[in-house]
Amino acid sequence: MNKSRIAHSLVAVVLGSVLVSSSAFANNIFSGNTQSSQETAKKIDKPLNNSEVKVTSPVQNAGNTSNDTTITTAVKGKLQLQKDININDISVKTEKGIVYIAGFVKSQPQKTKIVALVKSVKGVKSVQYALVVVKK
């Protein structure tokens, strides 16, 4: 193998690692998992005050999950149809109608286009995004 092929392979490995770690980072940011283990342990140790506990029925939760899954599928489908967007570089998650997208894009106009496409999907209440422009 020549040196340029090795260099390209290394760049591919590094970019792949960055994509995986940024996706995990984005999931942590969007899901609020930024607490330390000590903070989490303190919350677990506190006794529950029954007057503060809100009970939701499984049917309500199932409806939200089903609608969120439908929205996520529609968003991914719309993005997949765009020839200039690499869906593998973007993660999509929906919770209660709020769509969270994170990943890498080629340009600022592409970033704007993606956000507009996501907003146009039926059922989307709002869009939270962490899209990073990466020049390739």
Short mmCIF file of C-alpha atoms in Angstrom, two decimals:
data_model
loop_
_atom_site.label_atom_id
_atom_site.label_comp_id
_atom_site.label_asym_id
_atom_site.label_seq_id
_atom_site.Cartn_x
_atom_site.Cartn_y
_atom_site.Cartn_z
CA MET A 1 0.00 0.00 0.00
CA ASN A 2 1.27 3.46 -0.77
CA LYS A 3 1.50 6.31 1.75
CA SER A 4 -1.50 8.23 0.43
CA ARG A 5 -3.74 5.19 0.74
CA ILE A 6 -2.64 4.71 4.34
CA ALA A 7 -3.24 8.41 5.03
CA HIS A 8 -6.73 8.19 3.53
CA SER A 9 -7.49 5.13 5.62
CA LEU A 10 -6.38 6.91 8.78
CA VAL A 11 -8.48 9.95 7.94
CA ALA A 12 -11.49 7.70 7.37
CA VAL A 13 -10.97 6.01 10.75
CA VAL A 14 -10.62 9.36 12.53
CA LEU A 15 -13.72 10.81 10.85
CA GLY A 16 -15.68 7.68 11.67
CA SER A 17 -14.63 7.96 15.30
CA VAL A 18 -15.62 11.61 15.36
CA LEU A 19 -19.05 10.79 13.92
CA VAL A 20 -19.68 8.06 16.47
CA SER A 21 -18.52 10.14 19.42
CA SER A 22 -20.44 13.23 18.29
CA SER A 23 -23.59 11.18 17.90
CA ALA A 24 -23.18 9.84 21.44
CA PHE A 25 -22.42 13.37 22.66
CA ALA A 26 -25.51 14.73 20.93
CA ASN A 27 -27.67 11.98 22.42
CA ASN A 28 -26.36 12.85 25.88
CA ILE A 29 -27.02 16.56 25.35
CA PHE A 30 -30.52 16.03 23.98
CA SER A 31 -31.48 13.47 26.61
CA GLY A 32 -30.06 15.57 29.46
CA ASN A 33 -27.56 12.93 30.57
CA THR A 34 -24.98 15.45 31.69
CA GLN A 35 -25.17 14.69 35.41
CA SER A 36 -22.38 13.15 37.39
CA SER A 37 -22.92 9.74 38.95
CA GLN A 38 -22.85 11.35 42.43
CA GLU A 39 -25.71 13.71 41.53
CA THR A 40 -27.71 10.81 40.18
CA ALA A 41 -27.08 8.77 43.34
CA LYS A 42 -28.27 11.66 45.53
CA LYS A 43 -31.51 11.88 43.58
CA ILE A 44 -32.09 8.16 43.89
CA ASP A 45 -31.51 8.26 47.64
CA LYS A 46 -34.14 10.98 48.20
CA PRO A 47 -37.50 9.58 49.26
CA LEU A 48 -40.33 10.18 46.86
CA ASN A 49 -43.04 12.59 47.87
CA ASN A 50 -46.24 10.98 46.60
CA SER A 51 -47.92 14.32 46.02
CA GLU A 52 -45.28 15.19 43.40
CA VAL A 53 -45.55 11.97 41.41
CA LYS A 54 -47.56 12.30 38.19
CA VAL A 55 -48.97 9.07 36.85
CA THR A 56 -49.64 8.73 33.14
CA SER A 57 -51.48 5.87 31.59
CA PRO A 58 -49.66 3.41 29.32
CA VAL A 59 -52.10 4.32 26.54
CA GLN A 60 -51.01 7.99 26.67
CA ASN A 61 -47.35 7.00 26.58
CA ALA A 62 -47.92 4.58 23.70
CA GLY A 63 -49.64 7.31 21.68
CA ASN A 64 -46.72 9.68 22.15
CA THR A 65 -44.18 7.01 21.24
CA SER A 66 -46.10 5.97 18.13
CA ASN A 67 -46.46 9.55 16.90
CA ASP A 68 -42.78 10.28 17.65
CA THR A 69 -41.73 7.19 15.70
CA THR A 70 -43.90 8.28 12.76
CA ILE A 71 -42.35 11.77 12.81
CA THR A 72 -38.80 10.38 13.01
CA THR A 73 -39.48 8.04 10.09
CA ALA A 74 -40.96 10.87 8.02
CA VAL A 75 -38.00 13.16 8.76
CA LYS A 76 -35.46 10.47 7.84
CA GLY A 77 -37.41 9.69 4.67
CA LYS A 78 -37.47 13.34 3.60
CA LEU A 79 -33.75 13.73 4.25
CA GLN A 80 -33.00 10.47 2.43
CA LEU A 81 -34.66 11.81 -0.73
CA GLN A 82 -32.22 14.71 -0.89
CA LYS A 83 -29.26 13.78 -3.09
CA ASP A 84 -26.93 16.33 -1.49
CA ILE A 85 -27.57 15.17 2.10
CA ASN A 86 -25.78 12.15 3.58
CA ILE A 87 -28.32 10.76 6.06
CA ASN A 88 -25.58 8.62 7.62
CA ASP A 89 -23.96 11.80 8.98
CA ILE A 90 -27.13 12.94 10.77
CA SER A 91 -28.96 11.44 13.74
CA VAL A 92 -32.66 12.09 14.27
CA LYS A 93 -34.63 11.66 17.48
CA THR A 94 -38.18 12.76 18.33
CA GLU A 95 -39.71 13.25 21.77
CA LYS A 96 -43.22 14.65 22.25
CA GLY A 97 -43.18 16.16 18.77
CA ILE A 98 -39.84 17.90 19.25
CA VAL A 99 -37.29 16.72 16.68
CA TYR A 100 -33.63 16.65 17.70
CA ILE A 101 -31.11 16.46 14.87
CA ALA A 102 -27.35 16.33 15.18
CA GLY A 103 -24.47 15.60 12.89
CA PHE A 104 -22.28 16.95 10.15
CA VAL A 105 -23.23 18.94 7.04
CA LYS A 106 -21.25 20.29 4.09
CA SER A 107 -22.32 23.95 4.24
CA GLN A 108 -24.43 26.56 6.01
CA PRO A 109 -27.07 26.51 3.21
CA GLN A 110 -27.33 22.72 3.60
CA LYS A 111 -27.81 23.17 7.36
CA THR A 112 -30.60 25.70 6.71
CA LYS A 113 -32.20 23.36 4.17
CA ILE A 114 -32.19 20.42 6.60
CA VAL A 115 -33.83 22.44 9.39
CA ALA A 116 -36.49 23.72 6.95
CA LEU A 117 -37.18 20.17 5.70
CA VAL A 118 -37.57 18.89 9.26
CA LYS A 119 -39.93 21.76 10.17
CA SER A 120 -42.11 20.92 7.16
CA VAL A 121 -42.89 17.40 8.41
CA LYS A 122 -46.45 17.00 9.74
CA GLY A 123 -46.57 16.74 13.52
CA VAL A 124 -43.26 18.48 14.23
CA LYS A 125 -43.76 20.98 17.06
CA SER A 126 -40.22 22.35 17.06
CA VAL A 127 -36.68 21.49 15.97
CA GLN A 128 -33.56 21.42 18.13
CA TYR A 129 -30.38 20.98 16.15
CA ALA A 130 -26.66 20.57 16.60
CA LEU A 131 -25.43 20.49 13.01
CA VAL A 132 -21.75 21.19 12.44
CA VAL A 133 -20.48 22.45 9.07
CA VAL A 134 -17.48 20.38 8.01
CA LYS A 135 -15.56 21.21 4.87
CA LYS A 136 -14.56 18.01 3.06
#
